[in-house]
Short mmCIF file of C-alpha atoms and ligand atoms in Angstrom, two decimals:
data_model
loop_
_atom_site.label_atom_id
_atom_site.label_comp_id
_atom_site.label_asym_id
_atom_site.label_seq_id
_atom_site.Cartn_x
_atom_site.Cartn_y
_atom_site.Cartn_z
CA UNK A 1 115.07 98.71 111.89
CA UNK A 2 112.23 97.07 113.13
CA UNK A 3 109.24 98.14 115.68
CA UNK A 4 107.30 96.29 118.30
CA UNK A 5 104.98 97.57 120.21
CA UNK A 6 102.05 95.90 122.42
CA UNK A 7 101.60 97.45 125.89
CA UNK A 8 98.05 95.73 126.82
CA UNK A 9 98.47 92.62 129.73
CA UNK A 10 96.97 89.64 127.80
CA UNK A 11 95.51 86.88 129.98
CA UNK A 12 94.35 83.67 127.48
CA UNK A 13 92.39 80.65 128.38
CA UNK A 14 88.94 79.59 130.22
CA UNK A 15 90.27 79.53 133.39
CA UNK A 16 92.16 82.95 133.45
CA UNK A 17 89.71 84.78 136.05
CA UNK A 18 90.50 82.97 139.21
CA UNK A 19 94.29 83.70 138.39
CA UNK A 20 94.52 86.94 137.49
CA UNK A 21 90.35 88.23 138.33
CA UNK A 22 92.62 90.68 140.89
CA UNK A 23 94.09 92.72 138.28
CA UNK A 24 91.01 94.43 137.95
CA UNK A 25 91.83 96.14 141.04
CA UNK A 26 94.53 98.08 139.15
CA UNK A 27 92.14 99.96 137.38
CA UNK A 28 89.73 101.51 139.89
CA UNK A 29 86.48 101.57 141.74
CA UNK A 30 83.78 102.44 139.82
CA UNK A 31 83.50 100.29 136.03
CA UNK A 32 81.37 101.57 133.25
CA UNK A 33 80.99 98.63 131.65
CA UNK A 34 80.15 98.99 127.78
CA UNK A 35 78.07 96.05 126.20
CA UNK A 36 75.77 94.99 123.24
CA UNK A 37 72.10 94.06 124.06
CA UNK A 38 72.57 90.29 123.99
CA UNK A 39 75.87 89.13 123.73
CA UNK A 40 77.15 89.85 127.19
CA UNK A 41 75.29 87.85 128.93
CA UNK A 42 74.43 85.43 126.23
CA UNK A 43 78.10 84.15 126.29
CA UNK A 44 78.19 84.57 130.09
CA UNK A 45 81.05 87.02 130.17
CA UNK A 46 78.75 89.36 131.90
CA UNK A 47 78.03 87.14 135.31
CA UNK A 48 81.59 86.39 135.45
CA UNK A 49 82.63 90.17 135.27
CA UNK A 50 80.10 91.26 137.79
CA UNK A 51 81.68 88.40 139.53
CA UNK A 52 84.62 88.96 139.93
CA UNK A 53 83.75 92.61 140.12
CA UNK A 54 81.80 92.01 143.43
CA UNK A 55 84.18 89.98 144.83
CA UNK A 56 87.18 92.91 144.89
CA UNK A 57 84.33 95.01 145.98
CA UNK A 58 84.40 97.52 142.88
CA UNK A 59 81.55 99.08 141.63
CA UNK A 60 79.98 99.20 138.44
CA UNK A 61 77.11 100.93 136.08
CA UNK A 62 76.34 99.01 132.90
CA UNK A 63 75.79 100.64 129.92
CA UNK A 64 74.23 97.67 126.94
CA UNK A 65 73.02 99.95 124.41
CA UNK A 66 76.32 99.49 121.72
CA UNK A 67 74.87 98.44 117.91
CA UNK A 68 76.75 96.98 115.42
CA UNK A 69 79.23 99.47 114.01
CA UNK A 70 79.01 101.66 116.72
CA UNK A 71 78.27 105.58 116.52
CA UNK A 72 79.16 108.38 117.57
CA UNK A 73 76.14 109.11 119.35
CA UNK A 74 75.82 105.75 121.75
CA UNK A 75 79.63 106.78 122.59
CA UNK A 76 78.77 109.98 124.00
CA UNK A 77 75.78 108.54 125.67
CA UNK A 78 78.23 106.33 127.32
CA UNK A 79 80.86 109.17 127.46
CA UNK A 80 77.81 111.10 129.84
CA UNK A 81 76.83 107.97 132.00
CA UNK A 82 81.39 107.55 132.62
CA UNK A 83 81.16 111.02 133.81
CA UNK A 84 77.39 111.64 135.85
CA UNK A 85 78.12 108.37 137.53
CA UNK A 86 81.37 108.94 138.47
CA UNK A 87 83.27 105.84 137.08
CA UNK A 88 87.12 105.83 136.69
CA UNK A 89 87.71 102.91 134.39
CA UNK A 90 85.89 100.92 131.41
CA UNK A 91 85.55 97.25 130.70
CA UNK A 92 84.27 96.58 127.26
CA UNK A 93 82.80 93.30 126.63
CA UNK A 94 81.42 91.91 123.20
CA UNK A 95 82.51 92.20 119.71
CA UNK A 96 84.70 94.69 118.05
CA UNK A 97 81.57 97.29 118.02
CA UNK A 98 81.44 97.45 122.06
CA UNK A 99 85.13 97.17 122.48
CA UNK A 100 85.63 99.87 120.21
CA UNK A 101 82.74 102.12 121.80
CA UNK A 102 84.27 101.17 125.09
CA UNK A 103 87.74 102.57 124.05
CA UNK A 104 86.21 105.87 122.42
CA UNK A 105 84.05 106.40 125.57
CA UNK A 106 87.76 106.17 127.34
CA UNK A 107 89.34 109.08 125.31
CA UNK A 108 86.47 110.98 124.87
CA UNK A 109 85.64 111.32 128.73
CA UNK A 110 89.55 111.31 129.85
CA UNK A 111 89.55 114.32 127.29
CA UNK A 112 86.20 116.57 126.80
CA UNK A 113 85.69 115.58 123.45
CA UNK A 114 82.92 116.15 121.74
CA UNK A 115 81.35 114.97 118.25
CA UNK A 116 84.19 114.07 115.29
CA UNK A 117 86.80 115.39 117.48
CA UNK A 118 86.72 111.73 118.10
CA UNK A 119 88.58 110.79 114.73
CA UNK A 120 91.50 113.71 115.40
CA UNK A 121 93.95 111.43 117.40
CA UNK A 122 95.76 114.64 118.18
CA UNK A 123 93.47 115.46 120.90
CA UNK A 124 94.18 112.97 123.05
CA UNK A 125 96.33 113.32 125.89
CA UNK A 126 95.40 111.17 128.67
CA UNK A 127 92.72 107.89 129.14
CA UNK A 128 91.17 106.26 132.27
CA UNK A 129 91.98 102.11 132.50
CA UNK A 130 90.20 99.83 129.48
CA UNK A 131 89.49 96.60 130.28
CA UNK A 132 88.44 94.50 126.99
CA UNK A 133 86.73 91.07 127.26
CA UNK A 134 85.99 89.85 123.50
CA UNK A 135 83.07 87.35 122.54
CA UNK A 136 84.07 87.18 119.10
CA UNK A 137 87.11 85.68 117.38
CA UNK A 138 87.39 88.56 114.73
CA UNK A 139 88.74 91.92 115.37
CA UNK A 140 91.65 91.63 117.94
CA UNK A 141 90.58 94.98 119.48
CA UNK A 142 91.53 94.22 122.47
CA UNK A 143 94.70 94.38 121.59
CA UNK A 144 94.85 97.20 118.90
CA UNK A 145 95.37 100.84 118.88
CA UNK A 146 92.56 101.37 117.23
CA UNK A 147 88.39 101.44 117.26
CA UNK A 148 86.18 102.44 114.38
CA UNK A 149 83.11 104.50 115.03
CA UNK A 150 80.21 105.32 112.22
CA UNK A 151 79.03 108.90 112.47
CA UNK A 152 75.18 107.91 110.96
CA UNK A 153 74.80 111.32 110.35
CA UNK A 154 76.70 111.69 107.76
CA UNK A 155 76.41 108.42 106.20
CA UNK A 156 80.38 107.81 107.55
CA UNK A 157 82.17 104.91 109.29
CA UNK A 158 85.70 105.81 110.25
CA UNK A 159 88.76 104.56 112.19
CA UNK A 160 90.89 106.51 114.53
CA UNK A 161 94.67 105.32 116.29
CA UNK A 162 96.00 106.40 119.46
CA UNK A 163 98.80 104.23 121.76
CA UNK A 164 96.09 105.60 124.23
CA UNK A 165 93.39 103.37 123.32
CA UNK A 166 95.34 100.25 123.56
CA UNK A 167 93.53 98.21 126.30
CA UNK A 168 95.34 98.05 129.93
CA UNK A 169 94.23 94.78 130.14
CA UNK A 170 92.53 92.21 127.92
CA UNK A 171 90.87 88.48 129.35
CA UNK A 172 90.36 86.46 126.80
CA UNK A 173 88.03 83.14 127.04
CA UNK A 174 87.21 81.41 123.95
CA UNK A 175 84.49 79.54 125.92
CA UNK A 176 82.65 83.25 125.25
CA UNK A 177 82.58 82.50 121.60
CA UNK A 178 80.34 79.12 121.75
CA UNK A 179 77.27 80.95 121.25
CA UNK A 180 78.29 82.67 118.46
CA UNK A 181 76.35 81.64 115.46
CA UNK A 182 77.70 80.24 112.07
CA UNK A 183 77.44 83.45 110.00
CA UNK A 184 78.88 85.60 113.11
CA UNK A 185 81.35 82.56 113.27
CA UNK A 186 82.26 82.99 109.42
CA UNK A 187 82.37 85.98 109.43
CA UNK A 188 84.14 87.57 112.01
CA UNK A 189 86.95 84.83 111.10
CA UNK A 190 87.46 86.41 108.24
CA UNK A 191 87.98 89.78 109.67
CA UNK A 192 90.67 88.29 111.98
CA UNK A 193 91.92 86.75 108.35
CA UNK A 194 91.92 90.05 106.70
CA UNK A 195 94.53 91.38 109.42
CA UNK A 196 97.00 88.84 109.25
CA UNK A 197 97.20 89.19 105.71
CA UNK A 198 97.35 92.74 105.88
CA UNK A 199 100.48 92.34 107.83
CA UNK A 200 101.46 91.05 104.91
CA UNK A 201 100.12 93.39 102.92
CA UNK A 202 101.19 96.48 104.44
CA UNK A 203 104.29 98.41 103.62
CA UNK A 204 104.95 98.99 107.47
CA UNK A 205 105.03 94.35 107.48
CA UNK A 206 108.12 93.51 109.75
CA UNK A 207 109.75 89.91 110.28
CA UNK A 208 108.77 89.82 113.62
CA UNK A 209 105.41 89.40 113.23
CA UNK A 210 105.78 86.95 110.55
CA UNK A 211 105.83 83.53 111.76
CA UNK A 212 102.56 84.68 113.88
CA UNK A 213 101.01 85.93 110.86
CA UNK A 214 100.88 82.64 109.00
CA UNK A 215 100.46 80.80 112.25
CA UNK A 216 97.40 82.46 112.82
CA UNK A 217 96.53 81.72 108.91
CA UNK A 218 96.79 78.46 109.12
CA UNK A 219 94.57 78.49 112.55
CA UNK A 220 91.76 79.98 110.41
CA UNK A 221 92.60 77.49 107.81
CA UNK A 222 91.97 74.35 109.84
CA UNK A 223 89.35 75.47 112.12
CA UNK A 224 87.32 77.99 110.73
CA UNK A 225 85.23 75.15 108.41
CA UNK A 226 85.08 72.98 111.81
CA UNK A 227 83.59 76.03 114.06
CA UNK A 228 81.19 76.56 111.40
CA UNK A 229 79.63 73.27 111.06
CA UNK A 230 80.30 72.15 115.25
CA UNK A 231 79.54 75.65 117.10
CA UNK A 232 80.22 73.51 119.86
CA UNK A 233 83.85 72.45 119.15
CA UNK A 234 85.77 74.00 122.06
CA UNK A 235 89.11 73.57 120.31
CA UNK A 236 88.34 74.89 117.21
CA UNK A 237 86.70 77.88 119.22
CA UNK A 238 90.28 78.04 121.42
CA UNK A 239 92.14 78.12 117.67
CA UNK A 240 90.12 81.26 116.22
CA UNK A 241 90.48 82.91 119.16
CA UNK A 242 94.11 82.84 119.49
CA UNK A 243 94.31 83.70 115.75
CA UNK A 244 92.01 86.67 115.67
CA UNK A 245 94.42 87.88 118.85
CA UNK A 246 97.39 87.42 116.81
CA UNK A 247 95.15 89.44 113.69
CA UNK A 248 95.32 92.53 116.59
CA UNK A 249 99.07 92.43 117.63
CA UNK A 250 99.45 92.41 113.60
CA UNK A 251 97.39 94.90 112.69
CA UNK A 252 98.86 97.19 115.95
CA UNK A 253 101.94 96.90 114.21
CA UNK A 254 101.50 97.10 110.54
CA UNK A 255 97.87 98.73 110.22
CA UNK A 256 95.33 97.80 107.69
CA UNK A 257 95.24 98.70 103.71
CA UNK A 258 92.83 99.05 101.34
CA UNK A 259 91.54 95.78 101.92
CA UNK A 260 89.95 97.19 104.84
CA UNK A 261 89.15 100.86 103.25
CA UNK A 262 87.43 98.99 100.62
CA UNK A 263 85.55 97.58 102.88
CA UNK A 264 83.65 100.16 104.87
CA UNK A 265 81.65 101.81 102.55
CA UNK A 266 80.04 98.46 101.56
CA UNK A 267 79.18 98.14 105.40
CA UNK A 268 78.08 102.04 105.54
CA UNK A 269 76.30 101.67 102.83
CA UNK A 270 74.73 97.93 102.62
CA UNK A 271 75.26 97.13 106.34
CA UNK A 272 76.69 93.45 105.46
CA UNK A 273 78.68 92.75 108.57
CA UNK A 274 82.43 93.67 108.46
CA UNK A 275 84.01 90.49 108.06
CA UNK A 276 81.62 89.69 104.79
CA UNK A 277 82.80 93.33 103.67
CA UNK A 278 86.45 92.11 103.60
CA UNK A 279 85.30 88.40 102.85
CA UNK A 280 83.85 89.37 99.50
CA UNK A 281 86.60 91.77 98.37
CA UNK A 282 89.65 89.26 99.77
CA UNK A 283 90.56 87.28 96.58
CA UNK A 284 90.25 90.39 94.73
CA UNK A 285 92.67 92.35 96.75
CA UNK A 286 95.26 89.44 96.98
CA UNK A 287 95.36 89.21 92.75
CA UNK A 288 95.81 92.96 93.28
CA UNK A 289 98.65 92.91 95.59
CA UNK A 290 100.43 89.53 95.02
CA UNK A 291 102.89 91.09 92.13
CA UNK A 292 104.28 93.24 93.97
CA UNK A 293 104.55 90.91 97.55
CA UNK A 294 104.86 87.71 96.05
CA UNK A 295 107.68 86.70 98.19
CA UNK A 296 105.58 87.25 101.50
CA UNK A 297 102.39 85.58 100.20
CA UNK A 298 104.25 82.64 98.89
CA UNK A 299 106.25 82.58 102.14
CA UNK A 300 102.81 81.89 103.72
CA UNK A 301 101.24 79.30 101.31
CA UNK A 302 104.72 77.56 102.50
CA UNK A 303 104.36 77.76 105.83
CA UNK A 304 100.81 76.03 105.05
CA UNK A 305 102.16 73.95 102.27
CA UNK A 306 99.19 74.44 99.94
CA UNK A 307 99.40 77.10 96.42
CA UNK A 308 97.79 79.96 96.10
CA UNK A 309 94.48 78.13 94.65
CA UNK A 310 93.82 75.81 97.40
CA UNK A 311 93.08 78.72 99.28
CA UNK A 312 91.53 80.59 96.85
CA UNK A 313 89.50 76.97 96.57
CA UNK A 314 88.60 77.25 100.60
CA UNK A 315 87.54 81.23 100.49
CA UNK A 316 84.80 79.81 97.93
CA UNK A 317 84.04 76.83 100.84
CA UNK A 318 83.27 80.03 103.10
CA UNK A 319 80.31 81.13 100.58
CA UNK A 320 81.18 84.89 100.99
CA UNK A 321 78.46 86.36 98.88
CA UNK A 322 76.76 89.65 99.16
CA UNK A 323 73.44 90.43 96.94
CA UNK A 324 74.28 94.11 96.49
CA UNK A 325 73.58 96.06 93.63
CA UNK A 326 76.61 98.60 93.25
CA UNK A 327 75.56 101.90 90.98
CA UNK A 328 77.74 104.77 89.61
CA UNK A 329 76.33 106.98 92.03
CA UNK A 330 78.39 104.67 94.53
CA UNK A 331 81.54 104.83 92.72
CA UNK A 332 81.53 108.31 92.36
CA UNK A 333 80.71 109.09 96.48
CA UNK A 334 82.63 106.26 98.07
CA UNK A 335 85.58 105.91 95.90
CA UNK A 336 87.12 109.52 96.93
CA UNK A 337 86.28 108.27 100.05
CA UNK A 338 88.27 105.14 99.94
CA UNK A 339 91.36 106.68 98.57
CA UNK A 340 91.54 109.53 101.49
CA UNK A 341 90.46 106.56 104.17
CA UNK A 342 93.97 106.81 106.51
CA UNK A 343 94.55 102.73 105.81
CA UNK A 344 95.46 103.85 102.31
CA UNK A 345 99.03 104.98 103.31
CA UNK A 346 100.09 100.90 104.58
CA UNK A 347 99.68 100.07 100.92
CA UNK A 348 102.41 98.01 99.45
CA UNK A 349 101.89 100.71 96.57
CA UNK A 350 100.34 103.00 95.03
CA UNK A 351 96.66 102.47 94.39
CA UNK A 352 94.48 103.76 91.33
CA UNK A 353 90.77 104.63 91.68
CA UNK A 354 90.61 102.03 89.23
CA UNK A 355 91.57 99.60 90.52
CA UNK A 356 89.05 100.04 93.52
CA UNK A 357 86.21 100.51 90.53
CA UNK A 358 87.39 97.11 88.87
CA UNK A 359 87.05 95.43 92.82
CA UNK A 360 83.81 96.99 93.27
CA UNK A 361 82.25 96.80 89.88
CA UNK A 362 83.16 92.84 90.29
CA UNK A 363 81.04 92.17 93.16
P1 NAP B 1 80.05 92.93 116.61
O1 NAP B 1 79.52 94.00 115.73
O2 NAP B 1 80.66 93.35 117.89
O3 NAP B 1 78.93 91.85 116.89
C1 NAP B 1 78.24 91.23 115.83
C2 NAP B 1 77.03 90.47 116.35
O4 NAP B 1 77.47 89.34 117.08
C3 NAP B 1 76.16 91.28 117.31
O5 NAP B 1 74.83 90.99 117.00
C4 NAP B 1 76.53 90.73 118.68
O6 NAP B 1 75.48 90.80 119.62
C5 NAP B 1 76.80 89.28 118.33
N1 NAP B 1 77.68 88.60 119.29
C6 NAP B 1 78.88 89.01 119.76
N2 NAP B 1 79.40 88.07 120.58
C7 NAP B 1 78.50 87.05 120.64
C8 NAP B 1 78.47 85.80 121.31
N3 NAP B 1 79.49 85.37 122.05
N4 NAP B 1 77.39 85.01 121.14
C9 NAP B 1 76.36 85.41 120.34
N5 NAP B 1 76.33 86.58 119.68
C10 NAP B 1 77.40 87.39 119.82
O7 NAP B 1 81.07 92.07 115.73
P2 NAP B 1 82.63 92.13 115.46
O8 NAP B 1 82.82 91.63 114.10
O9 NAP B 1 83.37 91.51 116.56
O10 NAP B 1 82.97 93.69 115.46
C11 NAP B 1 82.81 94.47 114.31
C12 NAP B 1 83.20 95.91 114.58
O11 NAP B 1 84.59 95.98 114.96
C13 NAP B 1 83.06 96.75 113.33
O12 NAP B 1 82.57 98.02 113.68
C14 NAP B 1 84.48 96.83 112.81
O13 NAP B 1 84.71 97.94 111.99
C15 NAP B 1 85.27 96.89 114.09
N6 NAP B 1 86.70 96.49 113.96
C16 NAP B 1 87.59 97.01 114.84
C17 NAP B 1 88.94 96.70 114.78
C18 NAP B 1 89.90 97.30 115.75
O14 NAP B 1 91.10 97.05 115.69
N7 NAP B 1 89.46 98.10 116.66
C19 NAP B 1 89.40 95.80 113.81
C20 NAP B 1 88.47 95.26 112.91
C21 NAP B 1 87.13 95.60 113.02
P3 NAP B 1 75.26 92.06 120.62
O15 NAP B 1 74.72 93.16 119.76
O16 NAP B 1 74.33 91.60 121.62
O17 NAP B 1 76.62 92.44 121.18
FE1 FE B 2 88.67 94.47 110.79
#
């Protein structure tokens, strides 16, 4: 028995606004729309939203004040301005961190929340319309389930799922990525990288994600070095974007493992991006897992007719390094932490705490 489910109305390519720009009129009147400080209109997304926006004649409020790793407290900001201003829909645009703010503003105005009630899935019953527009080719939020929010208070970064947050409607123009820079470029590749193989990886993997999983592998695997050294490449740009969607609708399906768990105390902790947190953990994790899903891994190096050292040879191409300094005092906080992180139930099997202290010790 097999599961498949995706409910958000994906529109792909650089042209997809004068087609489909009307859909927008699905979702309401009044847009909050939820941004970074430079991205937005950096990559132009912005002026085409407000675009379009003006041209159905819907209104909109603009709220550009989401950080990297968003918290809790810019989401209730923006959970205020939704409700004083009277919108009745979001459109996120940006990275992961303002898509995912975007999509916890949604739930936690559509349902009073307040504070870490945000994390407790259970309370949600309802959302207003999301609208995600990604500049980056790395999380696939805009068409996940999920959104990850740090609470800096308590030192905490955290994911929550709900079929709720799964966007209404996602546009998707790789021509937004071109003024991404080569780290960003790196290493938001390698997030999308870390979900397909976590399709993979996870215990919940089903066949019929699995030709789209190493499709989007081998995307990454030919473009990613290309991006890097021509930002301006618009095909290579059109290739990560496709893949990093296909990392969403993977992750949506399968969830992520430790590979991400293990991950997000580095970022909490060191603030290297997310994307460098799985980068410089990935080879690690593979050794870790590949006894046990051999078959699907070397399904994949098949698919991309290479062995499992020519692409441990192009992860060390990438340069994903990290000067961090990693102390017992770490190990003893963040490892309890890792092992009661919800991504720890996809595992293929069962994981020790030492085997996250080995992965962490060799960094
Ligand atoms: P991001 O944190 O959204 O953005 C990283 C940086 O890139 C920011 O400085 C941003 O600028 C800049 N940027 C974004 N688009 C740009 C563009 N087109 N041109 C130039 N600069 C641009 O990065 P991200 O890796 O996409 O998102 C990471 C977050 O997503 C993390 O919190 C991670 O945990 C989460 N995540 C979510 C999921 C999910 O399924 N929901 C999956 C994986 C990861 P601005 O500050 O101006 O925007
Ligand atoms: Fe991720």
């Amino acid at each position: 028995m097999y599961r498949y489910f995706m409910p958000t109305k994906v529109f792909f390519g650089n042209e997809v606004w004068e087609k489909y720009g009307d859909m927008l009129c699905e979702c309401g009147k009044k847009a909050l729309i939820v941004t970074g400080k430079n991205s937005a209109r950096l990559s132009g997304a912005l002026d085409d939203v407000l675009n379009e926006l003006n041209k159905y004649k819907i209104d909109s409020v603009i709220f550009d004040e989401i950080i990297e790793n968003p918290d809790l407290t810019s989401v209730e900001k923006g959970r205020d301005i939704f409700r004083n201003e009277g919108c009745d829909f979001i459109i996120g645009i940006g990275g992961g961190s303002p898509i995912d703010a975007a999509k916890a503003i949604g739930v936690m105005a559509s349902n009073n929340l307040v504070g870490n009630e945000i994390y407790d899935s259970s309370k949600m019953k309802t959302v207003c319309p999301l609208v995600a527009i990604p500049t980056t080719s790395g999380t696939g939020s805009e068409v996940t389930s999920s959104s990850v929010i740090s609470n800096r208070s308590e030192n905490r970064k955290a994911g929550y799922s709900s079929e709720l947050n799964f966007p209404k409607l996602a546009y998707l123009l790789p021509k937004y990525t071109m003024s991404l820079s080569p780290k960003v470029t790196r290493d938001t590749a390698v997030d999308a990288l870390s979900h397909l193989l976590e399709g993979l990886y996870s215990h919940r993997r089903t066949p019929i994600i699995e030709p789209l999983i190493h499709e989007g592998v081998r995307l990454i695997y030919d473009n990613l070095i290309t991006a890097i050294e021509n930002p301006n490449d618009e095909q290579a740009r059109e290739k990560l974007m496709l893949a990093s969607m296909y990392g969403g609708i993977t992750i949506a399906q399968t969830g992520t493992t430790l590979q991400h768990s293990i991950g997000y105390p580095l970022t909490a902790e060191f603030e290297i991006s997310h994307g460098l947190a799985n980068g410089i953990v990935m080879k690690d994790l593979m050794e870790l897992y590949y006894p046990v899903i051999k078959g699907e891994l070397n399904r994949l190096f098949n698919a991309l007719n290479i062995e499992k050292e020519n692409f441990y040879n192009w992860l060390e191409m990438l340069d994903l390094v990290a000067d961090i300094d990693i102390s017992e005092e770490f190990l003893d906080k963040r490892i309890p932490e890792v092992m009661k992180s919800r991504n720890m139930n996809n595992n293929p099997f069962e994981i020790k705490e030492d085997s996250i202290r080995k992965i962490y010790l060799n960094l």
